[in-house]
CSV table of C-alpha atoms in Angstrom, one decimal:
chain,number,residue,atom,x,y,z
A,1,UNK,CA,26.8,-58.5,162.3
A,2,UNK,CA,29.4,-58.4,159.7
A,3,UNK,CA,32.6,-55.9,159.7
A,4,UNK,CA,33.7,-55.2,156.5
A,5,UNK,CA,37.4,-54.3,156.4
A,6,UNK,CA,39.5,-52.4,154.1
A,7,UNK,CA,41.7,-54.9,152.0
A,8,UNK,CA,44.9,-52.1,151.4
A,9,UNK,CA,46.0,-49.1,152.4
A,10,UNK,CA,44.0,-46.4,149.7
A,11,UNK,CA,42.0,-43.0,150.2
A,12,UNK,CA,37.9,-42.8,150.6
A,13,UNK,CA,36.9,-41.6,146.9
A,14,UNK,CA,33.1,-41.9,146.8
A,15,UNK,CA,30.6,-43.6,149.3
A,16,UNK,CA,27.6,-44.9,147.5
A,17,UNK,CA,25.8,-46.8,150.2
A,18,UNK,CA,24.6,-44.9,153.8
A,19,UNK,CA,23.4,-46.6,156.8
A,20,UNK,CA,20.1,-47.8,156.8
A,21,UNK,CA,20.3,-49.0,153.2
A,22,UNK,CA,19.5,-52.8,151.9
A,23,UNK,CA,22.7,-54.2,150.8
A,24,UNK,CA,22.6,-57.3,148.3
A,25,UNK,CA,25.9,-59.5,148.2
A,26,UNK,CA,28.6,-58.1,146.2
A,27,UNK,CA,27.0,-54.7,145.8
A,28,UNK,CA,29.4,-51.7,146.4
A,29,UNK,CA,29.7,-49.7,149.7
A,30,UNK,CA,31.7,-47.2,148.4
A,31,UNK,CA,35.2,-46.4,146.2
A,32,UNK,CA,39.2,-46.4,147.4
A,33,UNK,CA,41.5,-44.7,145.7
A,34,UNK,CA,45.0,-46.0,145.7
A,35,UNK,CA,47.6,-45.4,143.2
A,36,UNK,CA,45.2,-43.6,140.7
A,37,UNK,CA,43.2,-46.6,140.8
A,38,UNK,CA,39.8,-46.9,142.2
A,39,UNK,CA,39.2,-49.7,143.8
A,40,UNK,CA,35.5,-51.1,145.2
A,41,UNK,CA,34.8,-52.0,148.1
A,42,UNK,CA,31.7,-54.3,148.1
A,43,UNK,CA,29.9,-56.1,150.8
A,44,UNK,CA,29.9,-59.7,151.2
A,45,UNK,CA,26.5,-61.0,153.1
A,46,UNK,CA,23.1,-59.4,152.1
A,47,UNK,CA,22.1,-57.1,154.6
A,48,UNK,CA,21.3,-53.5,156.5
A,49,UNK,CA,24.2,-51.1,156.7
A,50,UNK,CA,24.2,-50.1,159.9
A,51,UNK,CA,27.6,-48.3,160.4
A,52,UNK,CA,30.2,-46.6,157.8
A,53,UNK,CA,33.3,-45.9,160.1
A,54,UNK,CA,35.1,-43.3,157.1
A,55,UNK,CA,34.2,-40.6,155.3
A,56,UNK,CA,35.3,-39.1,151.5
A,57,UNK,CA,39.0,-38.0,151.9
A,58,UNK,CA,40.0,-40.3,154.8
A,59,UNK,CA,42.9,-42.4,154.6
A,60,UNK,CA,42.3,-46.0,155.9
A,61,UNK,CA,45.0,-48.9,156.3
A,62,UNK,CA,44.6,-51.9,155.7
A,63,UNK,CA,42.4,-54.3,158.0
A,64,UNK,CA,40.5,-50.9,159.3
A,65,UNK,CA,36.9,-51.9,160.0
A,66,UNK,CA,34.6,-49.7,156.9
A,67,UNK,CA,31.2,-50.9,157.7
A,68,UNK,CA,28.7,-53.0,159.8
A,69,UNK,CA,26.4,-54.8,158.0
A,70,UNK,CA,23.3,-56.3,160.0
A,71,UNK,CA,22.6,-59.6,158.5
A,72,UNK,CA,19.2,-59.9,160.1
């Protein structure tokens, strides 16, 4: 299992991948906002989402755990 954590301190914009869903490398779990900027947030192992830990509108700091991706 891989824990993808957030890299700054930014608000949940838009989450575009649910649990359950293939995940390649690189591909985008869902959208910060942080100083009017939206920033990605992408996975970096191939995978299964099996966890998103936020929800749109949540404020998250950074290091906080986003996701578990399930690398089997």
């Amino acid at each position: 299992m891989t824990e993808v954590k957030a890299e700054l301190v930014g608000s949940v914009w838009k989450i575009t991948a649910n649990p359950g869903d293939q995940v390649a490398e690189e591909d985008t779990l869902l959208i910060l906002e942080s100083m009017k900027m939206e920033i990605p947030v992408t996975t970096e192992v191939p995978g299964v989402v099996r966890e998103l830990d936020v929800e749109p509108g949540q404020t998250v700091q950074e290091g906080d755990r986003i996701a578990l991706i399930d690398e089997s």
